[in-house]
C-alpha positions as CSV (number, residue, x, y, z in Angstrom):
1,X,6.0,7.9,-14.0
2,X,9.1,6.0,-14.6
3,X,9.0,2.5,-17.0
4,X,8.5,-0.8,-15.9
5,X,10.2,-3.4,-18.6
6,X,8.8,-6.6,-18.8
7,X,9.4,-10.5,-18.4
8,X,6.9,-13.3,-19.2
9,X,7.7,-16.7,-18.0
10,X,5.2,-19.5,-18.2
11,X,6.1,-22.3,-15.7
12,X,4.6,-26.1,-15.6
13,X,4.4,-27.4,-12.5
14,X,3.2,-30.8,-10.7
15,X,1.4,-28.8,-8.2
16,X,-0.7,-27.0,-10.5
17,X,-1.9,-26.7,-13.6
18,X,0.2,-23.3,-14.5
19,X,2.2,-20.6,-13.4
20,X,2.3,-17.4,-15.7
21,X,4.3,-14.5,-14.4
22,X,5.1,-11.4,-15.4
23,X,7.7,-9.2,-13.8
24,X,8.3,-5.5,-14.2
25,X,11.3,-3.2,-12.6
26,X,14.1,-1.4,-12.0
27,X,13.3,2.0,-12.8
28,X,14.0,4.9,-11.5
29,X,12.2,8.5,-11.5
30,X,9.4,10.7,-10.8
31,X,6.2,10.4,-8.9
32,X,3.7,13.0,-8.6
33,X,4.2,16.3,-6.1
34,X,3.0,15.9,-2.2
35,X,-0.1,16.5,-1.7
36,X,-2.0,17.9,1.3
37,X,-5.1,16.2,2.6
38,X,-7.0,13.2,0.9
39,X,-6.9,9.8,2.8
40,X,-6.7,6.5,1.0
41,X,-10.7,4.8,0.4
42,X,-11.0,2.1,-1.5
43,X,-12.9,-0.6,-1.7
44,X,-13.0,-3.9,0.3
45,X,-9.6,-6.0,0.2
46,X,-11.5,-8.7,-1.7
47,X,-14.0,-7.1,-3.6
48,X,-14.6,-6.1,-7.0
49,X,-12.4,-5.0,-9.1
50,X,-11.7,-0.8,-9.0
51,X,-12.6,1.3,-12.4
52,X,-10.9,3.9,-12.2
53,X,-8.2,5.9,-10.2
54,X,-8.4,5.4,-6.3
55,X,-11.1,7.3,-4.6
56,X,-8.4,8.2,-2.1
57,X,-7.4,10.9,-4.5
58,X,-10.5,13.0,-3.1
59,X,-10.5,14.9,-0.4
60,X,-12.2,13.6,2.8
61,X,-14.5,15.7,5.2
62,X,-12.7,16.5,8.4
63,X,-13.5,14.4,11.2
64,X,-15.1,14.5,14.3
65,X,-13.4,16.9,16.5
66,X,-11.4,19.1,13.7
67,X,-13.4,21.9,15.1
68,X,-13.8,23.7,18.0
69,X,-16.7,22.4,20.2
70,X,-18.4,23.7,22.8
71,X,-18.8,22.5,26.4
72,X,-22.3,21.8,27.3
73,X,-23.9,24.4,30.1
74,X,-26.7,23.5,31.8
75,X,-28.1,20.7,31.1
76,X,-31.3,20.6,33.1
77,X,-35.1,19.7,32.9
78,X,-37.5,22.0,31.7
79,X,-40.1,22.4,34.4
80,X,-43.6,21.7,33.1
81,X,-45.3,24.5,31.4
82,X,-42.1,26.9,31.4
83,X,-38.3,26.7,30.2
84,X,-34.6,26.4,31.5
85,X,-33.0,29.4,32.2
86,X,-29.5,28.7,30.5
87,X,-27.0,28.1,32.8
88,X,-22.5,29.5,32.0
89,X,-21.9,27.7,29.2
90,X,-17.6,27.1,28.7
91,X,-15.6,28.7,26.0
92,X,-15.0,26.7,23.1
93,X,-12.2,24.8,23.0
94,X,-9.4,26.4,21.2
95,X,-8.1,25.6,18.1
96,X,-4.1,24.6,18.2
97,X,-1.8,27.1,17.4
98,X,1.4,26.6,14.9
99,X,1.4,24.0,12.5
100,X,-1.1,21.6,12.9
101,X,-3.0,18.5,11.8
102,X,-6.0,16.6,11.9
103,X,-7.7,13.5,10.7
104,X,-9.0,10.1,11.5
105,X,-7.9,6.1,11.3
106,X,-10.5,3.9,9.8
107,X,-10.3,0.5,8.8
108,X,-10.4,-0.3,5.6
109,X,-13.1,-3.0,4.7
110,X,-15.8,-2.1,7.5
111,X,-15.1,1.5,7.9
112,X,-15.2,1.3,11.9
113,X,-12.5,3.9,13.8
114,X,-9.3,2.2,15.1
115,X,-8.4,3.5,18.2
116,X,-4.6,3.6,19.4
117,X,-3.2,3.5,16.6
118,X,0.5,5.9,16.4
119,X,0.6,9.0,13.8
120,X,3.3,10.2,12.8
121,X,4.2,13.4,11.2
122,X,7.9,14.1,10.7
123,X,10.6,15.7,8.0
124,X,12.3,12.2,7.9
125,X,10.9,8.7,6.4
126,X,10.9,5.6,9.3
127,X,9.9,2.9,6.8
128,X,9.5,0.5,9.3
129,X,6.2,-1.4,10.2
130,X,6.6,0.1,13.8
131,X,6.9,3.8,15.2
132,X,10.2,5.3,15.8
133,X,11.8,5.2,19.4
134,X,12.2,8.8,19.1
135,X,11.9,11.8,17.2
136,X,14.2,14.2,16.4
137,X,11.5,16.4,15.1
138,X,8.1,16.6,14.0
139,X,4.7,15.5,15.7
140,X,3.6,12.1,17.2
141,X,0.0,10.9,18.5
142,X,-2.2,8.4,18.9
143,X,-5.7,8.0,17.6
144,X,-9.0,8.8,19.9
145,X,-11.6,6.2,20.8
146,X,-13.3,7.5,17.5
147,X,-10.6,7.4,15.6
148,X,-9.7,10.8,15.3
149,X,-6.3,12.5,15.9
150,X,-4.0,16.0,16.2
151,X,-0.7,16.6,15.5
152,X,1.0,19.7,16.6
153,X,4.6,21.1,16.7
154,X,4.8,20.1,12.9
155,X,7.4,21.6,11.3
156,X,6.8,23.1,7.7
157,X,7.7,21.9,4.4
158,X,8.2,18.0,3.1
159,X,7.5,15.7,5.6
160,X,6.6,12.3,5.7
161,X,3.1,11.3,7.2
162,X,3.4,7.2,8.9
163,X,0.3,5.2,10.4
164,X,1.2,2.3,12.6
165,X,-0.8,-0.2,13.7
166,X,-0.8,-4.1,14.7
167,X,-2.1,-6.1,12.1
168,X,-2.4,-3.8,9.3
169,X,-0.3,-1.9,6.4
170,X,1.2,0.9,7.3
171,X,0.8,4.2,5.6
172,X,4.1,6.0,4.9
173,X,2.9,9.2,2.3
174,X,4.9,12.4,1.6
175,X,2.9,15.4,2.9
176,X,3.6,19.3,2.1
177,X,3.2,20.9,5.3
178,X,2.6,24.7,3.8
179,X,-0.2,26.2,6.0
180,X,-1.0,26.4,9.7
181,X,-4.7,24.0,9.5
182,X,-3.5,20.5,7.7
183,X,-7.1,18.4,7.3
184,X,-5.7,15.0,6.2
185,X,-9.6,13.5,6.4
186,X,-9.6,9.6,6.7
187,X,-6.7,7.5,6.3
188,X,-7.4,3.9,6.1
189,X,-5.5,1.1,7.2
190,X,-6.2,-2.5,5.2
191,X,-5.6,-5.0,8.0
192,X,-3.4,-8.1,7.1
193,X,-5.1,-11.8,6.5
194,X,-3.3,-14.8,7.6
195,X,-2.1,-15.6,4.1
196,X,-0.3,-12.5,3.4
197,X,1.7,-12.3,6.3
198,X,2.9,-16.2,5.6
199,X,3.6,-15.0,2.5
200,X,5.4,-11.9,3.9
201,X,7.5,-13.8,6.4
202,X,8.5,-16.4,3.2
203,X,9.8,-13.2,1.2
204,X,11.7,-11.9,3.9
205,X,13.2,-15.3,4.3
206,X,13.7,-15.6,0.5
207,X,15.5,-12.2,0.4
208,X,17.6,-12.8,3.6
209,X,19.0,-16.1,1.7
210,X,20.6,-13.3,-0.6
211,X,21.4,-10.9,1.7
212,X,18.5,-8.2,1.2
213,X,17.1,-6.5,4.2
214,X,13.4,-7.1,5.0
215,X,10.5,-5.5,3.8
216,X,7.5,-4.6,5.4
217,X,3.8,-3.8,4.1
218,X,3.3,-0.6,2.5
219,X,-0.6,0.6,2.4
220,X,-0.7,2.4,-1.0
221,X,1.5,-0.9,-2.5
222,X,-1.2,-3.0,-0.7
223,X,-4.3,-1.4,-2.6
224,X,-2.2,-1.0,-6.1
225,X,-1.4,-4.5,-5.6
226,X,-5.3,-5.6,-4.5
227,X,-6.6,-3.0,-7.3
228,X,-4.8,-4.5,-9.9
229,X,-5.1,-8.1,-8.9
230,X,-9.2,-7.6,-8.3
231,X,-8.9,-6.4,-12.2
232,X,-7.3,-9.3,-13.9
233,X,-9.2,-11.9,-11.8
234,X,-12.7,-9.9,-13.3
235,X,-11.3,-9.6,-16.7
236,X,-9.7,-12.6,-17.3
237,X,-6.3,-10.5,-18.5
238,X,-2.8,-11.0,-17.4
239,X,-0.4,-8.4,-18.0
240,X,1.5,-6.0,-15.6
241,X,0.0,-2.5,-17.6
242,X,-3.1,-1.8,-20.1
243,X,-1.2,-2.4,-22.9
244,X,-3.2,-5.6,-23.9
245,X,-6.2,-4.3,-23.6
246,X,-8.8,-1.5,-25.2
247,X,-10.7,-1.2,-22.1
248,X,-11.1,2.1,-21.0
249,X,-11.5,1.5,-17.2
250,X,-8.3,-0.3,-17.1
251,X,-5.9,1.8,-14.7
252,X,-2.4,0.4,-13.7
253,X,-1.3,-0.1,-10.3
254,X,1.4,2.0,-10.8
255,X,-0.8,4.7,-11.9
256,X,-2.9,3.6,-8.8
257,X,0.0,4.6,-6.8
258,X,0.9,8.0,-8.4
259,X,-3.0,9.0,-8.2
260,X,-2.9,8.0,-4.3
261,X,-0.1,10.5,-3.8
262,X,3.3,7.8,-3.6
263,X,6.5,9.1,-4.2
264,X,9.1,6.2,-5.4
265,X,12.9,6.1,-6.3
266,X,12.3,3.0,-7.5
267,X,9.6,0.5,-7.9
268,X,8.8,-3.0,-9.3
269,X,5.9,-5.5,-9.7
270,X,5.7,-9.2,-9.9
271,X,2.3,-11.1,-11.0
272,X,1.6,-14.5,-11.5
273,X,-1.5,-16.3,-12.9
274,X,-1.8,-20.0,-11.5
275,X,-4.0,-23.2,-12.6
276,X,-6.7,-24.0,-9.9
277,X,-6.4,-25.1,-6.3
278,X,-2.9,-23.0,-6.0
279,X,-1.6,-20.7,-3.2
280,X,1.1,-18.1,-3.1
281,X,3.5,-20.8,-2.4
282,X,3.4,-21.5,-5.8
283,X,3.6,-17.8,-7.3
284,X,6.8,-17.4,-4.9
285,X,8.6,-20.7,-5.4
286,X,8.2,-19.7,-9.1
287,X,9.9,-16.2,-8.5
288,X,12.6,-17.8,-6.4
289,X,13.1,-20.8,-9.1
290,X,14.5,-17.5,-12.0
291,X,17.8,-18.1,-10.0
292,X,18.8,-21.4,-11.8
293,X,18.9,-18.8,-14.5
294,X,21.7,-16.8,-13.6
295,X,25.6,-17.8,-13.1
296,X,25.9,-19.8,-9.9
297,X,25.8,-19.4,-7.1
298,X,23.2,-16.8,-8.0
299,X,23.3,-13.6,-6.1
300,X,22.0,-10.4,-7.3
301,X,24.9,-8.8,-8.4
302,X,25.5,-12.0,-10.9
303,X,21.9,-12.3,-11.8
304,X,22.1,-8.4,-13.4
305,X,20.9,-8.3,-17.2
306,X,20.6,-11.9,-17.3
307,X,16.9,-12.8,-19.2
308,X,14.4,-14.9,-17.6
309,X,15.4,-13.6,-14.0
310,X,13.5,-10.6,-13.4
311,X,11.0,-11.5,-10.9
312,X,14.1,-12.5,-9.0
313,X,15.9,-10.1,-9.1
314,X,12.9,-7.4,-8.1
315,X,12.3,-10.0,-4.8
316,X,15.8,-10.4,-4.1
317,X,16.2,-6.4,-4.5
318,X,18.4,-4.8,-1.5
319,X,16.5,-1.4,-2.4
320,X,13.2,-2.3,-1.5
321,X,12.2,-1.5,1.9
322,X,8.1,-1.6,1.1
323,X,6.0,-4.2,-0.3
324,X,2.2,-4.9,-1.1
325,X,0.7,-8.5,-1.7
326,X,-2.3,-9.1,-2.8
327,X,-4.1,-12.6,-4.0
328,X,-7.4,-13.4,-5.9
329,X,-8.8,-17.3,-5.9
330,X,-11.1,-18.3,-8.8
331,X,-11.2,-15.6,-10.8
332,X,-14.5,-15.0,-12.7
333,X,-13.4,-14.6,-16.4
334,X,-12.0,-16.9,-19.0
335,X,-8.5,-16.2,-20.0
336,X,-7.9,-17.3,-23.3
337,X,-4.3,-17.6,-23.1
338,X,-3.3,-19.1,-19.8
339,X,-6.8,-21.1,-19.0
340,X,-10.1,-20.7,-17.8
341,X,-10.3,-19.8,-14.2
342,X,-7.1,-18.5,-12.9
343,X,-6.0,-17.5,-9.5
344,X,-3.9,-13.9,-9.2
345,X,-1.0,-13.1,-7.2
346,X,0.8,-9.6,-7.0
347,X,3.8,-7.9,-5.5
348,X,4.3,-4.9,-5.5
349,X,7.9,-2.9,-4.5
350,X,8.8,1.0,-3.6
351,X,11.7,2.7,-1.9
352,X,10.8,5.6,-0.2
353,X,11.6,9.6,-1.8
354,X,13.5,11.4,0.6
């Protein structure tokens, strides 16, 4: 796991109370191996804070239709006072042959199957929020009524697994494809609220002012950036690691992201703490407002190794291609340093290994 440095910056503002930030980036590095199977199950969006590393890390059961089953035969009546004879009952269905793989969509917060949504299994990386036009190789699908899905034609060795769907992250996770039967179990999606994709469309703005391609919403970055958000708001702690605290449970969201399988060239985080009655507005316009802190007119290049302009410089990134967001109101612990009830904001930044 690569190093994050750190910048505080503590910000007073008419609109509120305080802004706090802390910005962390610019490394570059290892991530764990790929990894076969395991979805990504977490907790709801806005619920308590996680303990521990992702329960995505597990393993999840196949899902409904992994396995062969059989077609019904005769389906009659018993007549009273004797039995059915059994009528031709089907072959199973058979299994797919070559490379192959299976799982299911969920969402996220109510567990329900989301149907329609494209999977896609490829050597190559698409990093976009929607599927490819084409593909030059690799498997495409798209999920059951139930949820569930196969992929076949895969071809062996990295590749890059990619979950697409309207009004949610989308999953983009490296995947070894070394054996014939690839059971991915559940992969859920964590559908976007109103707020975070205003918030998204102001970033993109923000980073196309200075020249950065867009970014879209990465799942994994989503829950690192919800995990470690729901934490400080419980906790009453602001800090972009576990370095100012003994707790035990304490588990960084860039460890979040390693544990769930992420592989980054680079990666960043910006957090904020605000005063009261706050929105992301005011996190962002404090991240944008670094740039008076660089020679003008401020640009990446000229903001480079310049201090107090870090949490600029990771937004204004041309790098980044992925992003999470994530934002706690009222948080329910006393912070000592920065006040009493604080709201949290996150962002969270990868480029995709390829």
């Amino acid at each position: 796991m690569h190093q994050r440095p750190v910048a505080f910056i503590l910000v007073v503002c008419a609109a509120f109370a305080a802004l706090a930030a802390c910005g962390s980036g610019g490394g570059s590095g290892g991530a764990l191996p790929p990894t076969v199977g395991g979805g990504f199950v977490t907790g709801p969006t806005n619920g308590p804070a996680p303990t521990g590393s992702p329960s995505g890390v597990a393993s999840a059961s196949p899902n409904p239709g992994s396995s062969a089953t059989p077609t019904p035969g005769n389906t009659s009546t018993p007549a009273p006072g004797g039995s059915a004879s059994p009528g031709p009952t089907a072959a199973p269905t058979a299994a797919p042959t070559g490379y192959y793989a299976q799982g299911s969509v969920r969402d996220i917060a109510s567990g329900l199957p989301i149907a329609g949504a494209v999977v896609v299994l490829a050597p190559q990386v698409y990093a976009g929020s929607t599927p490819p036009p084409s593909l030059s190789s690799g498997s495409e699908t798209t999920t059951a009524s139930d949820g569930s899905f196969t992929l076949t034609g895969l071809v062996p060795g990295s590749n890059y697994l990619e979950v697409f769907e309207n009004g949610y992250a989308t999953i983009h996770k490296p995947i070894a494809v070394n054996q014939l039967d690839n059971q991915l179990g559940m992969l859920k999606l964590t559908g976007i609220t109103a707020d975070e994709a205003a918030w998204l469309q102001q970033v993109n703005a923000d980073r196309a002012q200075y020249g950065a391609p867009i970014v879209v919403l990465d799942e994994i970055l989503q829950e690192a950036a919800q995990h470690w958000d729901n934490y400080m708001a419980a906790k009453g702690y602001f800090a972009d690691d576990c370095s100012q605290t003994t707790d035990s449970s304490c588990t960084t969201a860039a460890q979040y992201e390693q544990a769930a399988g992420a592989q980054y060239t680079h990666s960043a985080q910006n957090i904020a703490a605000t005063g009261p009655n706050s929105t992301w507005t005011n996190a962002e316009t404090g991240f944008v407002a670094e740039s008076a802190n660089c020679p003008q007119p401020a640009t990446y290049s000229t903001c480079l190794g310049h201090s107090g302009a870090q949490h600029f410089l990771n937004l204004i990134d041309p790098q980044y291609v992925w992003i999470g967001l994530a934002e706690v109101k009222n948080g329910t612990s006393y912070n000592p340093i920065y006040g009493p009830v604080l709201d949290y904001y996150t962002q969270e930044f990868g480029t995709p290994f390829q």
